[in-house]
Amino acid sequence: MSNISLVPFNKIEKEIIEYLKQNLSKIFDAEVDERPPIGVPKSYDKRRRQYLSWPFLEALSEMRLSSEYVLGITEVDLFVPQLNFIFGEAAPMLGIAVISLARLRPSFYGLKEDRETLKQRALKEAVHELGHLFGLKHCPDPKCVMHFSNTLMDTDIKGYNFCPSCRSKINRYC
Ligand SMILES: [Zn+2]
Ligand SMILES: [Zn+2]
């Protein structure tokens, strides 16, 4: 059985962490635990008003135990230099990944806050990034969780499950 640790950057709502814990343990047949929060890295870019993603992965790699996969969760908006924003990023060689809740919140787009929608989107992005840690690449099936989300619409179209082809590959790693 695999071990997955969730690491909040600063504070993440308990309800979201609990939802991820329960569902990730079922989906990956894994032991999922929650580590104490760590600080948000000082990678804020004033011009972009976003945080550079890589220092988040670096902070996670420093605390990772060799036998586990680590998923960081942050409320701040993340970017990599080549893209306008990212929902998440994985470093499969290091066993670590991070997701951002910022653009998963309806309120980011001026809409009414909706916790159910937020939780489901967060789960999809979490499964997607962990899928990379389990060795999966992007999948052409738009309903598969490993489909690349260019926009939030892509995230809303896909489910949080793996298509049969991705599922069969992941079973070899688990
Ligand atoms: Zn991906
Ligand atoms: Zn797939």
PDB file of C-alpha atoms and ligand atoms in Angstrom:
ATOM      1  CA  MET A   1       0.000   0.000   0.000  1.00  0.00           C
ATOM      2  CA  SER A   2       1.246   3.473  -0.883  1.00  0.00           C
ATOM      3  CA  ASN A   3       1.548   6.379   1.485  1.00  0.00           C
ATOM      4  CA  ILE A   4       0.333   9.833   0.551  1.00  0.00           C
ATOM      5  CA  SER A   5       0.890  12.873   2.772  1.00  0.00           C
ATOM      6  CA  LEU A   6      -1.095  16.069   2.369  1.00  0.00           C
ATOM      7  CA  VAL A   7       0.755  19.245   3.346  1.00  0.00           C
ATOM      8  CA  PRO A   8      -1.168  22.523   3.672  1.00  0.00           C
ATOM      9  CA  PHE A   9       0.678  25.763   2.948  1.00  0.00           C
ATOM     10  CA  ASN A  10      -0.515  28.072   5.713  1.00  0.00           C
ATOM     11  CA  LYS A  11      -4.169  27.320   6.397  1.00  0.00           C
ATOM     12  CA  ILE A  12      -6.461  25.151   4.274  1.00  0.00           C
ATOM     13  CA  GLU A  13     -10.073  24.537   5.309  1.00  0.00           C
ATOM     14  CA  LYS A  14     -10.488  21.316   7.288  1.00  0.00           C
ATOM     15  CA  GLU A  15     -13.474  20.301   5.152  1.00  0.00           C
ATOM     16  CA  ILE A  16     -11.378  20.288   1.979  1.00  0.00           C
ATOM     17  CA  ILE A  17      -8.514  18.343   3.546  1.00  0.00           C
ATOM     18  CA  GLU A  18     -10.942  15.746   4.948  1.00  0.00           C
ATOM     19  CA  TYR A  19     -12.689  15.378   1.580  1.00  0.00           C
ATOM     20  CA  LEU A  20      -9.362  14.859  -0.189  1.00  0.00           C
ATOM     21  CA  LYS A  21      -8.131  12.419   2.458  1.00  0.00           C
ATOM     22  CA  GLN A  22     -11.198  10.197   2.228  1.00  0.00           C
ATOM     23  CA  ASN A  23     -11.400  10.132  -1.549  1.00  0.00           C
ATOM     24  CA  LEU A  24      -7.687   9.846  -2.311  1.00  0.00           C
ATOM     25  CA  SER A  25      -7.355   6.864  -0.007  1.00  0.00           C
ATOM     26  CA  LYS A  26     -10.129   5.077  -1.938  1.00  0.00           C
ATOM     27  CA  ILE A  27      -8.929   6.060  -5.420  1.00  0.00           C
ATOM     28  CA  PHE A  28      -5.277   5.133  -4.815  1.00  0.00           C
ATOM     29  CA  ASP A  29      -5.908   2.417  -2.225  1.00  0.00           C
ATOM     30  CA  ALA A  30      -3.422   4.356  -0.101  1.00  0.00           C
ATOM     31  CA  GLU A  31      -2.827   5.465   3.460  1.00  0.00           C
ATOM     32  CA  VAL A  32      -3.415   9.240   3.387  1.00  0.00           C
ATOM     33  CA  ASP A  33      -2.348  11.449   6.249  1.00  0.00           C
ATOM     34  CA  GLU A  34      -2.135  15.149   6.938  1.00  0.00           C
ATOM     35  CA  ARG A  35       1.081  16.885   7.960  1.00  0.00           C
ATOM     36  CA  PRO A  36       1.212  20.127   9.935  1.00  0.00           C
ATOM     37  CA  PRO A  37       1.036  23.254   7.738  1.00  0.00           C
ATOM     38  CA  ILE A  38       4.192  24.867   6.409  1.00  0.00           C
ATOM     39  CA  GLY A  39       4.703  28.496   5.380  1.00  0.00           C
ATOM     40  CA  VAL A  40       3.988  29.834   1.895  1.00  0.00           C
ATOM     41  CA  PRO A  41       7.375  30.329   0.134  1.00  0.00           C
ATOM     42  CA  LYS A  42       8.474  33.896  -0.569  1.00  0.00           C
ATOM     43  CA  SER A  43       8.130  33.562  -4.334  1.00  0.00           C
ATOM     44  CA  TYR A  44       5.547  36.285  -4.932  1.00  0.00           C
ATOM     45  CA  ASP A  45       5.957  38.086  -8.244  1.00  0.00           C
ATOM     46  CA  LYS A  46       4.650  41.637  -7.829  1.00  0.00           C
ATOM     47  CA  ARG A  47       4.180  42.231 -11.536  1.00  0.00           C
ATOM     48  CA  ARG A  48       2.211  39.009 -12.121  1.00  0.00           C
ATOM     49  CA  ARG A  49       0.563  39.023  -8.675  1.00  0.00           C
ATOM     50  CA  GLN A  50       1.147  35.287  -8.489  1.00  0.00           C
ATOM     51  CA  TYR A  51       3.594  32.915  -6.807  1.00  0.00           C
ATOM     52  CA  LEU A  52       6.289  31.023  -8.674  1.00  0.00           C
ATOM     53  CA  SER A  53       5.491  27.338  -8.262  1.00  0.00           C
ATOM     54  CA  TRP A  54       8.933  25.718  -8.049  1.00  0.00           C
ATOM     55  CA  PRO A  55       9.801  26.949  -4.495  1.00  0.00           C
ATOM     56  CA  PHE A  56       6.615  25.191  -3.287  1.00  0.00           C
ATOM     57  CA  LEU A  57       7.904  21.892  -4.647  1.00  0.00           C
ATOM     58  CA  GLU A  58      11.319  22.593  -3.157  1.00  0.00           C
ATOM     59  CA  ALA A  59       9.807  23.169   0.295  1.00  0.00           C
ATOM     60  CA  LEU A  60       7.882  19.892   0.021  1.00  0.00           C
ATOM     61  CA  SER A  61      10.932  17.929  -1.102  1.00  0.00           C
ATOM     62  CA  GLU A  62      12.811  19.010   2.029  1.00  0.00           C
ATOM     63  CA  MET A  63      10.239  17.383   4.292  1.00  0.00           C
ATOM     64  CA  ARG A  64       9.403  14.291   2.243  1.00  0.00           C
ATOM     65  CA  LEU A  65      10.136  10.865   3.718  1.00  0.00           C
ATOM     66  CA  SER A  66      11.577   8.470   1.142  1.00  0.00           C
ATOM     67  CA  SER A  67       8.618   6.069   1.208  1.00  0.00           C
ATOM     68  CA  GLU A  68       5.809   8.530   0.529  1.00  0.00           C
ATOM     69  CA  TYR A  69       4.186  10.718  -2.075  1.00  0.00           C
ATOM     70  CA  VAL A  70       3.667  14.303  -0.944  1.00  0.00           C
ATOM     71  CA  LEU A  71       0.913  16.616  -2.174  1.00  0.00           C
ATOM     72  CA  GLY A  72       1.030  20.265  -1.104  1.00  0.00           C
ATOM     73  CA  ILE A  73      -2.124  22.373  -1.154  1.00  0.00           C
ATOM     74  CA  THR A  74      -2.145  26.148  -1.342  1.00  0.00           C
ATOM     75  CA  GLU A  75      -4.701  28.942  -1.628  1.00  0.00           C
ATOM     76  CA  VAL A  76      -2.318  31.219  -3.556  1.00  0.00           C
ATOM     77  CA  ASP A  77      -2.297  31.506  -7.345  1.00  0.00           C
ATOM     78  CA  LEU A  78       0.693  29.666  -8.884  1.00  0.00           C
ATOM     79  CA  PHE A  79       2.600  30.141 -12.134  1.00  0.00           C
ATOM     80  CA  VAL A  80       5.530  28.804 -14.083  1.00  0.00           C
ATOM     81  CA  PRO A  81       7.378  31.236 -16.377  1.00  0.00           C
ATOM     82  CA  GLN A  82       6.043  29.724 -19.633  1.00  0.00           C
ATOM     83  CA  LEU A  83       2.345  29.779 -18.640  1.00  0.00           C
ATOM     84  CA  ASN A  84      -0.216  32.328 -17.420  1.00  0.00           C
ATOM     85  CA  PHE A  85      -1.072  30.128 -14.451  1.00  0.00           C
ATOM     86  CA  ILE A  86      -1.110  26.500 -13.335  1.00  0.00           C
ATOM     87  CA  PHE A  87      -3.686  24.492 -11.383  1.00  0.00           C
ATOM     88  CA  GLY A  88      -0.857  22.305 -10.113  1.00  0.00           C
ATOM     89  CA  GLU A  89       2.597  20.935 -10.802  1.00  0.00           C
ATOM     90  CA  ALA A  90       4.244  17.571 -10.191  1.00  0.00           C
ATOM     91  CA  ALA A  91       7.872  16.510  -9.918  1.00  0.00           C
ATOM     92  CA  PRO A  92       7.530  12.734 -10.431  1.00  0.00           C
ATOM     93  CA  MET A  93      11.259  12.018  -9.917  1.00  0.00           C
ATOM     94  CA  LEU A  94      10.998  13.595  -6.462  1.00  0.00           C
ATOM     95  CA  GLY A  95       7.617  12.128  -5.505  1.00  0.00           C
ATOM     96  CA  ILE A  96       6.110  15.559  -4.853  1.00  0.00           C
ATOM     97  CA  ALA A  97       3.347  17.718  -6.289  1.00  0.00           C
ATOM     98  CA  VAL A  98       1.394  20.846  -5.438  1.00  0.00           C
ATOM     99  CA  ILE A  99      -2.098  22.091  -6.290  1.00  0.00           C
ATOM    100  CA  SER A 100      -3.557  25.585  -5.987  1.00  0.00           C
ATOM    101  CA  LEU A 101      -7.163  26.168  -4.968  1.00  0.00           C
ATOM    102  CA  ALA A 102      -7.117  29.821  -6.111  1.00  0.00           C
ATOM    103  CA  ARG A 103      -8.568  29.324  -9.604  1.00  0.00           C
ATOM    104  CA  LEU A 104     -10.810  26.433  -8.570  1.00  0.00           C
ATOM    105  CA  ARG A 105     -12.979  28.776  -6.509  1.00  0.00           C
ATOM    106  CA  PRO A 106     -16.036  30.176  -8.329  1.00  0.00           C
ATOM    107  CA  SER A 107     -15.370  33.464  -6.466  1.00  0.00           C
ATOM    108  CA  PHE A 108     -12.144  33.879  -8.476  1.00  0.00           C
ATOM    109  CA  TYR A 109     -14.404  34.485 -11.496  1.00  0.00           C
ATOM    110  CA  GLY A 110     -16.812  36.768  -9.660  1.00  0.00           C
ATOM    111  CA  LEU A 111     -19.313  33.946  -9.047  1.00  0.00           C
ATOM    112  CA  LYS A 112     -20.929  32.861  -5.801  1.00  0.00           C
ATOM    113  CA  GLU A 113     -18.758  30.590  -3.640  1.00  0.00           C
ATOM    114  CA  ASP A 114     -19.773  26.933  -3.986  1.00  0.00           C
ATOM    115  CA  ARG A 115     -18.029  24.473  -1.675  1.00  0.00           C
ATOM    116  CA  GLU A 116     -19.226  21.310  -3.465  1.00  0.00           C
ATOM    117  CA  THR A 117     -17.823  22.532  -6.783  1.00  0.00           C
ATOM    118  CA  LEU A 118     -14.582  23.599  -5.119  1.00  0.00           C
ATOM    119  CA  LYS A 119     -14.142  20.225  -3.406  1.00  0.00           C
ATOM    120  CA  GLN A 120     -14.749  18.269  -6.604  1.00  0.00           C
ATOM    121  CA  ARG A 121     -12.346  20.403  -8.621  1.00  0.00           C
ATOM    122  CA  ALA A 122      -9.702  20.127  -5.902  1.00  0.00           C
ATOM    123  CA  LEU A 123     -10.080  16.336  -5.908  1.00  0.00           C
ATOM    124  CA  LYS A 124      -9.671  16.168  -9.705  1.00  0.00           C
ATOM    125  CA  GLU A 125      -6.520  18.287  -9.619  1.00  0.00           C
ATOM    126  CA  ALA A 126      -5.149  16.282  -6.672  1.00  0.00           C
ATOM    127  CA  VAL A 127      -5.772  12.940  -8.434  1.00  0.00           C
ATOM    128  CA  HIS A 128      -4.258  14.340 -11.640  1.00  0.00           C
ATOM    129  CA  GLU A 129      -1.008  15.481 -10.005  1.00  0.00           C
ATOM    130  CA  LEU A 130      -0.717  12.315  -7.920  1.00  0.00           C
ATOM    131  CA  GLY A 131      -1.339  10.351 -11.150  1.00  0.00           C
ATOM    132  CA  HIS A 132       1.857  11.930 -12.498  1.00  0.00           C
ATOM    133  CA  LEU A 133       3.693  10.778  -9.360  1.00  0.00           C
ATOM    134  CA  PHE A 134       2.428   7.264 -10.032  1.00  0.00           C
ATOM    135  CA  GLY A 135       4.020   7.463 -13.485  1.00  0.00           C
ATOM    136  CA  LEU A 136       1.089   8.522 -15.685  1.00  0.00           C
ATOM    137  CA  LYS A 137       1.333  10.970 -18.582  1.00  0.00           C
ATOM    138  CA  HIS A 138      -1.462  13.102 -20.040  1.00  0.00           C
ATOM    139  CA  CYS A 139      -4.382  11.199 -21.572  1.00  0.00           C
ATOM    140  CA  PRO A 140      -6.326  12.108 -24.753  1.00  0.00           C
ATOM    141  CA  ASP A 141      -9.678  11.055 -23.207  1.00  0.00           C
ATOM    142  CA  PRO A 142     -11.401  14.329 -22.102  1.00  0.00           C
ATOM    143  CA  LYS A 143     -13.320  12.449 -19.376  1.00  0.00           C
ATOM    144  CA  CYS A 144     -10.187  10.918 -17.860  1.00  0.00           C
ATOM    145  CA  VAL A 145      -8.663  12.646 -14.846  1.00  0.00           C
ATOM    146  CA  MET A 146      -5.259  12.546 -16.586  1.00  0.00           C
ATOM    147  CA  HIS A 147      -6.535  14.786 -19.396  1.00  0.00           C
ATOM    148  CA  PHE A 148      -4.618  18.073 -19.315  1.00  0.00           C
ATOM    149  CA  SER A 149      -6.695  21.006 -18.005  1.00  0.00           C
ATOM    150  CA  ASN A 150      -5.921  24.078 -20.018  1.00  0.00           C
ATOM    151  CA  THR A 151      -8.972  25.854 -18.630  1.00  0.00           C
ATOM    152  CA  LEU A 152     -11.367  25.307 -15.780  1.00  0.00           C
ATOM    153  CA  MET A 153     -13.884  23.996 -18.313  1.00  0.00           C
ATOM    154  CA  ASP A 154     -11.545  21.058 -18.997  1.00  0.00           C
ATOM    155  CA  THR A 155     -11.442  20.368 -15.260  1.00  0.00           C
ATOM    156  CA  ASP A 156     -15.235  20.478 -15.039  1.00  0.00           C
ATOM    157  CA  ILE A 157     -15.678  18.104 -18.007  1.00  0.00           C
ATOM    158  CA  LYS A 158     -13.365  15.431 -16.690  1.00  0.00           C
ATOM    159  CA  GLY A 159     -14.151  13.137 -13.791  1.00  0.00           C
ATOM    160  CA  TYR A 160     -11.890  12.270 -10.875  1.00  0.00           C
ATOM    161  CA  ASN A 161     -11.447   8.714 -12.104  1.00  0.00           C
ATOM    162  CA  PHE A 162      -8.883   7.177 -14.420  1.00  0.00           C
ATOM    163  CA  CYS A 163      -9.968   5.799 -17.799  1.00  0.00           C
ATOM    164  CA  PRO A 164      -9.429   2.003 -18.109  1.00  0.00           C
ATOM    165  CA  SER A 165      -6.118   2.490 -19.909  1.00  0.00           C
ATOM    166  CA  CYS A 166      -4.671   4.855 -17.254  1.00  0.00           C
ATOM    167  CA  ARG A 167      -6.100   2.705 -14.457  1.00  0.00           C
ATOM    168  CA  SER A 168      -4.331  -0.378 -15.814  1.00  0.00           C
ATOM    169  CA  LYS A 169      -1.022   1.506 -15.906  1.00  0.00           C
ATOM    170  CA  ILE A 170      -1.433   2.865 -12.377  1.00  0.00           C
ATOM    171  CA  ASN A 171      -2.158  -0.563 -10.970  1.00  0.00           C
ATOM    172  CA  ARG A 172       1.348  -1.593 -11.940  1.00  0.00           C
ATOM    173  CA  TYR A 173       2.802   1.118  -9.697  1.00  0.00           C
ATOM    174  CA  CYS A 174       0.491   0.823  -6.688  1.00  0.00           C
TER     175      CYS A 174
HETATM  176 ZN    ZN B   1      -0.686  17.023 -15.852  1.00  0.00          ZN
HETATM  177 ZN    ZN B   2      -6.743   8.144 -19.258  1.00  0.00          ZN
END
